[in-house]
mmCIF file of C-alpha atoms and ligand atoms in Angstrom:
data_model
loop_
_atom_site.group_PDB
_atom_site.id
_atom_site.type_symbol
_atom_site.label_atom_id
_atom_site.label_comp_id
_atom_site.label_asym_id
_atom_site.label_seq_id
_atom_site.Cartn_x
_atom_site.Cartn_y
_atom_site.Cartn_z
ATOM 1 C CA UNK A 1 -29.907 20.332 -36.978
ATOM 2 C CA UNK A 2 -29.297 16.757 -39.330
ATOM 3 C CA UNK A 3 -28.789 17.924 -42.704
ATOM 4 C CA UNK A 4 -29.573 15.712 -45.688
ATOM 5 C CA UNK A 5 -28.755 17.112 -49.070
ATOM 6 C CA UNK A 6 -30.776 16.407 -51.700
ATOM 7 C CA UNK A 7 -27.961 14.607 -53.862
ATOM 8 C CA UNK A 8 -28.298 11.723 -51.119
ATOM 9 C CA UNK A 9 -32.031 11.766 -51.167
ATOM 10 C CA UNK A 10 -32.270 11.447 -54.955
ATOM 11 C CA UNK A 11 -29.757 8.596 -54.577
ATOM 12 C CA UNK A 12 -31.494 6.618 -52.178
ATOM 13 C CA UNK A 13 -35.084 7.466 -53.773
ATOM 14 C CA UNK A 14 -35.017 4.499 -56.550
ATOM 15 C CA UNK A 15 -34.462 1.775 -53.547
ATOM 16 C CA UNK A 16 -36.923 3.496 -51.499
ATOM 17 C CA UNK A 17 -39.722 3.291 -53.960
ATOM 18 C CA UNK A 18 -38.939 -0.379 -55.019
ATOM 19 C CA UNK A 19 -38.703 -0.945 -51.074
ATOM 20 C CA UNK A 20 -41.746 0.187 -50.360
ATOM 21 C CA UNK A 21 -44.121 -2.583 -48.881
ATOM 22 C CA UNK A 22 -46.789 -3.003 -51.255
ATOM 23 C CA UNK A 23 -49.352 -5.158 -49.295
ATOM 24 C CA UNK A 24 -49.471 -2.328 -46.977
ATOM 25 C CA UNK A 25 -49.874 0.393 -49.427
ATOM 26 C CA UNK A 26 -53.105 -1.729 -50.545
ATOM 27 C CA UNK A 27 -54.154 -1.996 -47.060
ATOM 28 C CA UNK A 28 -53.517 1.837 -46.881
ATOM 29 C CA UNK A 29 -55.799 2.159 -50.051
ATOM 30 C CA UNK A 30 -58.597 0.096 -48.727
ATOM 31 C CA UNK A 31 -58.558 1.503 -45.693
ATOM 32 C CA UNK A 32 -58.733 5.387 -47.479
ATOM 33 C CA UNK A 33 -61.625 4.396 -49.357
ATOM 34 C CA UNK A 34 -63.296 2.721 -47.111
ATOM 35 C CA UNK A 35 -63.647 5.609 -44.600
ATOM 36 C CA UNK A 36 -64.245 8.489 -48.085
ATOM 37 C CA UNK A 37 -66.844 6.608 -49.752
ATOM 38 C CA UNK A 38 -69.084 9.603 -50.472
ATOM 39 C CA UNK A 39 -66.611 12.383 -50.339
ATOM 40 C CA UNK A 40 -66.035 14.010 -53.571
ATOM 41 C CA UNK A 41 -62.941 16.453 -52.241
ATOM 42 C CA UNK A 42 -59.025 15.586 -52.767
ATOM 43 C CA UNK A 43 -57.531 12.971 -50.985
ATOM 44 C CA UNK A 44 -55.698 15.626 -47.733
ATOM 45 C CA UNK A 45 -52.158 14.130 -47.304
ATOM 46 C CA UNK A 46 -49.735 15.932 -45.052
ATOM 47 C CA UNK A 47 -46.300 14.414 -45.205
ATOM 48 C CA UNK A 48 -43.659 15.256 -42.199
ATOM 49 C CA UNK A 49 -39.952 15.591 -43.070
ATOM 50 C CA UNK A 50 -40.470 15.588 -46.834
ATOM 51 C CA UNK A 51 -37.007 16.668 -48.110
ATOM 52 C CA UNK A 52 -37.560 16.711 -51.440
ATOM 53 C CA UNK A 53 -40.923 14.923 -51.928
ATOM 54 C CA UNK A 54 -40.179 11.508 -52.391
ATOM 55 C CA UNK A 55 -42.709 10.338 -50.568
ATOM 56 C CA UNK A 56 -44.899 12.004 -52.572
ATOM 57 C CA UNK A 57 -43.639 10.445 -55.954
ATOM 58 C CA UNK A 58 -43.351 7.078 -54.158
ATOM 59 C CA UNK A 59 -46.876 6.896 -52.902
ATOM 60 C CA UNK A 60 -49.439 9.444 -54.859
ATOM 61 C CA UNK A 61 -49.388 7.461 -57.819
ATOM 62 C CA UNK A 62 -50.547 4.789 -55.807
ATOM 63 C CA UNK A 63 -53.886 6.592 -54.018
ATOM 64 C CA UNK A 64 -57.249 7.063 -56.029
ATOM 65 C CA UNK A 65 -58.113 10.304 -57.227
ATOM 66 C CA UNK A 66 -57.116 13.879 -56.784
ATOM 67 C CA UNK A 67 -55.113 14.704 -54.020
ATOM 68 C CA UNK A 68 -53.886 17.789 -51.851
ATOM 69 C CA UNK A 69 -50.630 17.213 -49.968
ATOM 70 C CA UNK A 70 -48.916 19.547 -47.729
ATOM 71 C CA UNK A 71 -45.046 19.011 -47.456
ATOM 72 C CA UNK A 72 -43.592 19.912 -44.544
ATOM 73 C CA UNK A 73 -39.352 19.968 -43.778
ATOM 74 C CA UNK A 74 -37.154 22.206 -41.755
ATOM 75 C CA UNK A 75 -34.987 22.863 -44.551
ATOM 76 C CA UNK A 76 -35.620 25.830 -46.691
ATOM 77 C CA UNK A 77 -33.159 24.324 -49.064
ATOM 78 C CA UNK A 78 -34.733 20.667 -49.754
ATOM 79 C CA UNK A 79 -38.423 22.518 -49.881
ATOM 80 C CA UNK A 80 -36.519 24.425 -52.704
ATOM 81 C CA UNK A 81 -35.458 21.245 -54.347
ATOM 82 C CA UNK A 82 -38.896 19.794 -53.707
ATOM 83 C CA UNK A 83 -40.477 22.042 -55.488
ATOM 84 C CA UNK A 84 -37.946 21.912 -58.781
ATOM 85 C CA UNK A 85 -37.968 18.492 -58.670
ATOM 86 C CA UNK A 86 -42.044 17.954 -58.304
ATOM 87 C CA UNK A 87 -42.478 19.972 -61.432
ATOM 88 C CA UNK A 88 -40.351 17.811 -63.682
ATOM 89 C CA UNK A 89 -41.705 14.573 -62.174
ATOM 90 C CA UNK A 90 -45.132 15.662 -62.749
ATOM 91 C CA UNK A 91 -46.429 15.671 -66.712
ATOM 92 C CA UNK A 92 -47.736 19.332 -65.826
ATOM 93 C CA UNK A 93 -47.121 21.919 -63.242
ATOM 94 C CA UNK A 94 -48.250 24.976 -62.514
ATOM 95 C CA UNK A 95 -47.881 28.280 -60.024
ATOM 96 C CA UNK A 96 -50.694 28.394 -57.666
ATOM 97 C CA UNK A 97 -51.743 30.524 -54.753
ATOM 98 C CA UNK A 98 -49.754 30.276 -51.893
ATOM 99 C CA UNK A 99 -46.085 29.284 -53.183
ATOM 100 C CA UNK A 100 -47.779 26.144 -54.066
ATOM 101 C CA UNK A 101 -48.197 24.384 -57.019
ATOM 102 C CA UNK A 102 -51.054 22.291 -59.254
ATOM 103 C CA UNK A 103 -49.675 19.033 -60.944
ATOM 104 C CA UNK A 104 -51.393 16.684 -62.704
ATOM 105 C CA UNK A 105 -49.596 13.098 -62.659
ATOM 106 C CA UNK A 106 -51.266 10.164 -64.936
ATOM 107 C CA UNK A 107 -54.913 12.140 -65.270
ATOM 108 C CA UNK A 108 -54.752 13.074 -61.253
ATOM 109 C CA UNK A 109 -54.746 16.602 -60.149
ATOM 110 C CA UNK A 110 -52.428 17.030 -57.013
ATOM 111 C CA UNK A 111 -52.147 20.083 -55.271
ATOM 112 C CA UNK A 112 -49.076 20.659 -53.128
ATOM 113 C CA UNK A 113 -48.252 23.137 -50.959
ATOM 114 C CA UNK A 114 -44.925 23.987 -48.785
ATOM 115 C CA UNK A 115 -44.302 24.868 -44.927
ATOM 116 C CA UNK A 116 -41.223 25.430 -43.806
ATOM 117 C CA UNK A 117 -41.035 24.556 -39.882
ATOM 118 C CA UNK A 118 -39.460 22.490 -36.895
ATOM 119 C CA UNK A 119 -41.452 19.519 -36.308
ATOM 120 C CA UNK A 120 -39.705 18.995 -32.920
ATOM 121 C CA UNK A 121 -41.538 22.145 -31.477
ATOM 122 C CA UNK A 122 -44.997 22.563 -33.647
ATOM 123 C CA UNK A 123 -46.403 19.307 -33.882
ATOM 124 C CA UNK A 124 -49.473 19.454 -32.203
ATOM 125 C CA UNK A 125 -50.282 22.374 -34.307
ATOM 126 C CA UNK A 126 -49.553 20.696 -37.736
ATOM 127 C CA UNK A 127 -51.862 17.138 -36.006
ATOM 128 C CA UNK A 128 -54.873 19.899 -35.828
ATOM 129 C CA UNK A 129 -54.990 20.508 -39.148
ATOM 130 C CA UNK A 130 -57.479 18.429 -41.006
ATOM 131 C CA UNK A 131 -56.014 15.724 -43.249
ATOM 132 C CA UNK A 132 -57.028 12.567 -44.212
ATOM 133 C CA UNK A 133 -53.825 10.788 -44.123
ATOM 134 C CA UNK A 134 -50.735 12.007 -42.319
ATOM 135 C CA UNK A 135 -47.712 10.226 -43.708
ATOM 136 C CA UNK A 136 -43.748 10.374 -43.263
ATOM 137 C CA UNK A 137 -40.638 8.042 -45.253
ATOM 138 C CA UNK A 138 -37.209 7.763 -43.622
ATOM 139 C CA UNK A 139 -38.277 10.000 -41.090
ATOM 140 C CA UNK A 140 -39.505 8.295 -37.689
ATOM 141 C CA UNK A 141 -35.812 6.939 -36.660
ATOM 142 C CA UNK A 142 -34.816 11.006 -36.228
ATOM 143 C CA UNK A 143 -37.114 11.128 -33.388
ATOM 144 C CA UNK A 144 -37.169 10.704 -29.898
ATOM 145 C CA UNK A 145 -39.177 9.021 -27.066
ATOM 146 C CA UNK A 146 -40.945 11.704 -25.754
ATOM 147 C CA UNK A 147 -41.502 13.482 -29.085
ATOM 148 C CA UNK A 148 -43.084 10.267 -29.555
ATOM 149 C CA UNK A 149 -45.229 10.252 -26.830
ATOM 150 C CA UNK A 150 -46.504 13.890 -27.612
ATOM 151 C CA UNK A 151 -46.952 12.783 -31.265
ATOM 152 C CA UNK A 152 -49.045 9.696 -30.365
ATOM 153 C CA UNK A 153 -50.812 11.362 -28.240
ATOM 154 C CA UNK A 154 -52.452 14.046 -30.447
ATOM 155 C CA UNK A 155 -52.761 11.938 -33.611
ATOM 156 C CA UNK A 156 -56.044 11.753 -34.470
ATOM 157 C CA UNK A 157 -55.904 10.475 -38.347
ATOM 158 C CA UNK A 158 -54.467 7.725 -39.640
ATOM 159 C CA UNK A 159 -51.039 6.854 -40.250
ATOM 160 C CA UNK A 160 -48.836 5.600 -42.879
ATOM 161 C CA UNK A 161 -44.865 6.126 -42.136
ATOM 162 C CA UNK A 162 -42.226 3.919 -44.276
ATOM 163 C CA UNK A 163 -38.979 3.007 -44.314
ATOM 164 C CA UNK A 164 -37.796 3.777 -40.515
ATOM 165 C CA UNK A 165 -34.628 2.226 -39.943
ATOM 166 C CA UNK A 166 -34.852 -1.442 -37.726
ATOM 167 C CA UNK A 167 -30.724 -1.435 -37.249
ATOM 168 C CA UNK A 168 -30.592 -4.734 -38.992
ATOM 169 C CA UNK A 169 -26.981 -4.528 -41.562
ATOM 170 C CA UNK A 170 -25.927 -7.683 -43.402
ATOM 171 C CA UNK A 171 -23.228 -6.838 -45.428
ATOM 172 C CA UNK A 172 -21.808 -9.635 -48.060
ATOM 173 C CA UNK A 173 -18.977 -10.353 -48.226
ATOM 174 C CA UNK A 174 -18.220 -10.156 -44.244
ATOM 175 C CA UNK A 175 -15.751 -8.049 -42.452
ATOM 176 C CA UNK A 176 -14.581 -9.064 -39.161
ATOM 177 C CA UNK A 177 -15.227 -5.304 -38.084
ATOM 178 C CA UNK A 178 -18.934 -5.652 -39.061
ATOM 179 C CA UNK A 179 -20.035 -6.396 -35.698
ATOM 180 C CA UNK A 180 -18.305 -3.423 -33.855
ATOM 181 C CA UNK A 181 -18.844 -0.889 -36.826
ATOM 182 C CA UNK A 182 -22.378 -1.617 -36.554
ATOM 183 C CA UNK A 183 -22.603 -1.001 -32.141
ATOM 184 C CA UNK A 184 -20.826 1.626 -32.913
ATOM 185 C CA UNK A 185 -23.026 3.159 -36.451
ATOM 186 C CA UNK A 186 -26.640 2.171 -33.470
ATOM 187 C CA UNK A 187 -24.417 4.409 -30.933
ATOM 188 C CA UNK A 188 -24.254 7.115 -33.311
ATOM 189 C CA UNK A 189 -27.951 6.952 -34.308
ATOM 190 C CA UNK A 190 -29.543 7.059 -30.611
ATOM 191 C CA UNK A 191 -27.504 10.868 -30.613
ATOM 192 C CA UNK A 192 -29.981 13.712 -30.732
ATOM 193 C CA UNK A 193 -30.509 14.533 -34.451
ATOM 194 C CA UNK A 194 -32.975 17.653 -33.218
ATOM 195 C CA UNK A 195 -35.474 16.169 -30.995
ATOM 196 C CA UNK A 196 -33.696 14.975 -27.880
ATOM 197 C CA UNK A 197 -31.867 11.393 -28.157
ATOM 198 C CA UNK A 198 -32.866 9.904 -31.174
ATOM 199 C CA UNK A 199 -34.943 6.141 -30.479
ATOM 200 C CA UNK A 200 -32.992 5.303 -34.192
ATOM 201 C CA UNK A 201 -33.785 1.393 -34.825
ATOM 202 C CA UNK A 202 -36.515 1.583 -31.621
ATOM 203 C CA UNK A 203 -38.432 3.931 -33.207
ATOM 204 C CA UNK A 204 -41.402 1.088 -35.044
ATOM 205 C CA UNK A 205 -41.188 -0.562 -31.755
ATOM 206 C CA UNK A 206 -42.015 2.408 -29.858
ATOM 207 C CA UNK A 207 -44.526 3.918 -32.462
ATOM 208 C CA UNK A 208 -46.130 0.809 -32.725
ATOM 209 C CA UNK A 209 -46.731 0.102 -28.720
ATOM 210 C CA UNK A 210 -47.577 3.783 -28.152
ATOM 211 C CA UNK A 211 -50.268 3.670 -30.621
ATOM 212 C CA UNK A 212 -51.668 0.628 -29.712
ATOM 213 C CA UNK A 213 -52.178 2.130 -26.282
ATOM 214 C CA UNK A 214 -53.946 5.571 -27.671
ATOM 215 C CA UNK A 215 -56.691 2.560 -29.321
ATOM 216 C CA UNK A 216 -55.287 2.501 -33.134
ATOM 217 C CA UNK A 217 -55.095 -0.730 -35.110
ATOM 218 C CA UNK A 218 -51.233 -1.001 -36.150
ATOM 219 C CA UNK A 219 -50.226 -2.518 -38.569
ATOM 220 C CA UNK A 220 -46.321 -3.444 -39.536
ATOM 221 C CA UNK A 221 -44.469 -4.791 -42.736
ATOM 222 C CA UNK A 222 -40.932 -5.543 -43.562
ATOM 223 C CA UNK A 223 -39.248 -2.899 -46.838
ATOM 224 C CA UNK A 224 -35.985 -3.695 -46.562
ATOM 225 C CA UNK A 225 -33.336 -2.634 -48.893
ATOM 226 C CA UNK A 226 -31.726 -5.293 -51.250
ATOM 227 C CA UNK A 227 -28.729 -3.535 -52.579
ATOM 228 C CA UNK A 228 -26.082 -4.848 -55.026
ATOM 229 C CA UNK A 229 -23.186 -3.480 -57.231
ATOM 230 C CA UNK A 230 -24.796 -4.376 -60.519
ATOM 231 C CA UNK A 231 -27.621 -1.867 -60.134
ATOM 232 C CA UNK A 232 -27.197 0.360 -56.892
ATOM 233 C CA UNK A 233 -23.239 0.715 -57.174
ATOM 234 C CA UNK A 234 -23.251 4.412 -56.348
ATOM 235 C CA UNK A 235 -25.350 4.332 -53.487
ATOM 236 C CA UNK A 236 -23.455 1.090 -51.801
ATOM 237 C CA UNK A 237 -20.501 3.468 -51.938
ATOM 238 C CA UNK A 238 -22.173 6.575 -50.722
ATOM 239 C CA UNK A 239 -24.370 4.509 -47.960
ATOM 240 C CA UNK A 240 -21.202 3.104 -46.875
ATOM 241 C CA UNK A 241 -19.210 6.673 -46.885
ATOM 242 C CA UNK A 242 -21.854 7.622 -44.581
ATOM 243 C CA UNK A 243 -21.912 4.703 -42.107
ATOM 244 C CA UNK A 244 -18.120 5.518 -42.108
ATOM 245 C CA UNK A 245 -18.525 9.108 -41.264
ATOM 246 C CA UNK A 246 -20.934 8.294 -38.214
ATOM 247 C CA UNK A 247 -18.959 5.478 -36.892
ATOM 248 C CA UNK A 248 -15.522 7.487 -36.876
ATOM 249 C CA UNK A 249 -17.546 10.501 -34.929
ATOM 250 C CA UNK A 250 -18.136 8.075 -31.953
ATOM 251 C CA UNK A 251 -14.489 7.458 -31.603
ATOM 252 C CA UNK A 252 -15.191 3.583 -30.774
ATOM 253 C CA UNK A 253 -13.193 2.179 -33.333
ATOM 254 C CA UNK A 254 -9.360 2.826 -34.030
ATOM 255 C CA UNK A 255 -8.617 4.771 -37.592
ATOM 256 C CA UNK A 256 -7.054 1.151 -39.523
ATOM 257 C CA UNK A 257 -10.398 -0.802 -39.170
ATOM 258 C CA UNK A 258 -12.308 2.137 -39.682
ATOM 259 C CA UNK A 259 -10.606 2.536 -42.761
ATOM 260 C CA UNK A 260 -10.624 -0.859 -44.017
ATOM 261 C CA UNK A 261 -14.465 -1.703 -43.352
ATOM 262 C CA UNK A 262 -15.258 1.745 -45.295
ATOM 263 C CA UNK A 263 -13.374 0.121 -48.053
ATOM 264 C CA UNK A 264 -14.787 -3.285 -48.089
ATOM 265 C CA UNK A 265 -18.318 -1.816 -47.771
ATOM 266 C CA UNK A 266 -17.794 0.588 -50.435
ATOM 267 C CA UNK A 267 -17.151 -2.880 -52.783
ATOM 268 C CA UNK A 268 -19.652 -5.029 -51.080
ATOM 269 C CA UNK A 269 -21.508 -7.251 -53.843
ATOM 270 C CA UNK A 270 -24.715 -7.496 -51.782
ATOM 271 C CA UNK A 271 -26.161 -5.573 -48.151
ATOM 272 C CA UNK A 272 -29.604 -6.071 -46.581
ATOM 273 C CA UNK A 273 -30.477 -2.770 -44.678
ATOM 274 C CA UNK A 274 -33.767 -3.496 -42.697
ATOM 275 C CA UNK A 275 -36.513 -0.759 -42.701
ATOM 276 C CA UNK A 276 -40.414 -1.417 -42.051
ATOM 277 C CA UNK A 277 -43.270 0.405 -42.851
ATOM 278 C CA UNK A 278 -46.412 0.992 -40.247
ATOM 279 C CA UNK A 279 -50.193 1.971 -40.806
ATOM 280 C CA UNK A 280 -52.145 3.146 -37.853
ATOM 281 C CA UNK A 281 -55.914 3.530 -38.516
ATOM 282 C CA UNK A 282 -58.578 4.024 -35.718
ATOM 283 C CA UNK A 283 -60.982 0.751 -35.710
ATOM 284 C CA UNK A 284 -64.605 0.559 -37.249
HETATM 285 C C1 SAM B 1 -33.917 10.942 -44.216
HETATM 286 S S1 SAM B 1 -34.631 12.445 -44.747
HETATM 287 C C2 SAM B 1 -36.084 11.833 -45.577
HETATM 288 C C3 SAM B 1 -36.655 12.807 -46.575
HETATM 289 C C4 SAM B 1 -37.845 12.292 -47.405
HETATM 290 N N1 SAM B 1 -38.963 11.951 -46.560
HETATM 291 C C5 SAM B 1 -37.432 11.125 -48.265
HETATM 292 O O1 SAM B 1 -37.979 10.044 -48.064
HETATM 293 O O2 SAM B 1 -36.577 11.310 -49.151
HETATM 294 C C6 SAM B 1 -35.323 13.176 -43.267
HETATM 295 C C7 SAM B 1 -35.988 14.519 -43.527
HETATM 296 O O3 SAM B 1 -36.497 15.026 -42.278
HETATM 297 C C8 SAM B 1 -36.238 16.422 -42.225
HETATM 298 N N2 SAM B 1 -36.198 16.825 -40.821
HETATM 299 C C9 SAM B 1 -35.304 16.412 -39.878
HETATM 300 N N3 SAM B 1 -35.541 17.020 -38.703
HETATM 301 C C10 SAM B 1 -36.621 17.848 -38.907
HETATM 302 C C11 SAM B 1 -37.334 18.758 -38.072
HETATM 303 N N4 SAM B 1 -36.986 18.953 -36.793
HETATM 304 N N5 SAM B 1 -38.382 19.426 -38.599
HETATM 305 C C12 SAM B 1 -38.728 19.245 -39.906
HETATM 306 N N6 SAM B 1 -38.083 18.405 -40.744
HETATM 307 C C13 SAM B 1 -37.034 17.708 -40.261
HETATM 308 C C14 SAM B 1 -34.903 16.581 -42.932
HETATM 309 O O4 SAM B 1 -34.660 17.910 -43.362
HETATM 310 C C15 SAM B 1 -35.049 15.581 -44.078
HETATM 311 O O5 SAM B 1 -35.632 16.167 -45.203
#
């Protein structure tokens, strides 16, 4: 099992948000109301991997109406979090039914519920289940081929994933281990992270060309991350920890560069991480 904790997830969340491609998103929205013009109910959002609803903050503002999202992680400990940290984003929250719990957020009413499962063995189930949107951030990379393959293959509503990881690093100013560390960080991110050997920076490409061949329309756009040290200081240091951490497990570089990039990535003025966003919608 890949563990996240939720200290990393609030640290990355700012970027993520600002990251976000925002042409898509109205895309997204267009698309939404275009195929709900006379339903009255709440927008049905089921988000996979949710740790500790980020993509929920990132995105719900940004959807007409009321809404009813089911979050869905393997973690008991991050649905915990999600929860706690849902009720102080939202300006009210309340107990309902279920475990779950009614917000309202800027005159919306969102419901949001909680299941705590492993999406590597019961995702067909959770594709039955009637939604209008199924979405996913920082999630996609995890996955492998033929997860992907049995995903594709039973989605039948439309997608919106952001933020999967492309593999593109530039890193300012340069190392002259930046090359290696970075073969060696793409080694470490095709290892199986819970659903066989992960497709890491494939994953769009794959998504993307699987889709296309169960008849959606695909759409891709570019989020990239533009750190720097003015204003994402503690994250540069913490991103870079964590490249450092991977890289050393594959043994493929020798301790005194490994220990020197960490350090002159954990000072970087500026890095470019590349990400990209993807909507999948069945056409008219
Ligand atoms: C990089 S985090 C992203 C979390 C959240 N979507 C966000 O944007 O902050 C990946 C999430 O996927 C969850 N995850 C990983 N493998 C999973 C699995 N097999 N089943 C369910 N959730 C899983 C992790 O617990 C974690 O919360």
């Amino acid at each position: 099992m890949s563990e996240f904790s939720s200290q990393w997830l609030a640290l990355r969340e700012p970027a993520d948000h600002r990251s976000r491609n925002q042409a898509l998103r109205e895309q997204l929205n267009q698309v939404l109301k275009d195929s709900r013009v006379a339903n009255t109910q709440p927008l049905r959002v089921i988000d996979l991997g949710s740790g500790t609803g980020s993509n929920l903050r990132g995105l719900a503002p940004h959807l007409d109406g009321d809404q009813h999202w089911t979050l869905i992680d393997y973690d008991p400990k991050l649905i915990e979090a999600a929860r706690s940290a849902l009720s102080k984003w939202a300006d009210t929250s309340e107990p309902a039914s279920n475990s779950a719990l009614q917000l309202t957020k800027q005159g919306k009413h969102i419901l949001v519920d909680f299941l705590c499962t492993d999406l590597s063995q019961h995702i067909e189930m959770i594709l039955e289940q009637p939604a209008d949107l199924l979405t996913a951030a920082a999630f996609f990379d995890l996955v492998a081929e033929p997860w992907l393959e049995r995903f594709c293959s039973a989605l039948s509503t439309p997608l919106y994933t952001v933020l999967t990881y492309d593999g593109s690093e530039q890193w300012m100013p340069k190392h002259p281990a930046d090359e290696e560390a970075l073969r060696a960080f793409h080694a470490h991110q095709a290892t199986d992270k819970g659903f066989g050997f992960a497709a890491g920076p494939k994953a769009v490409d794959v998504l993307q060309h699987r889709l296309l061949g169960y008849g959606f329309e695909v759409s891709i756009a570019p989020s990239p991350w533009e750190l720097n040290q003015t204003h994402d200081a503690e994250l540069i240091r913490a991103l870079a920890a964590g490249s450092a951490q991977a890289v050393g497990e594959t043994g493929l570089l020798d301790a005194a560069t490994l220990a020197s990039w960490k350090a002159a990535r954990q000072e970087a003025q500026h890095c470019t991480i590349g990400h990209w966003d993807l909507l999948a919608t069945f056409g008219a």
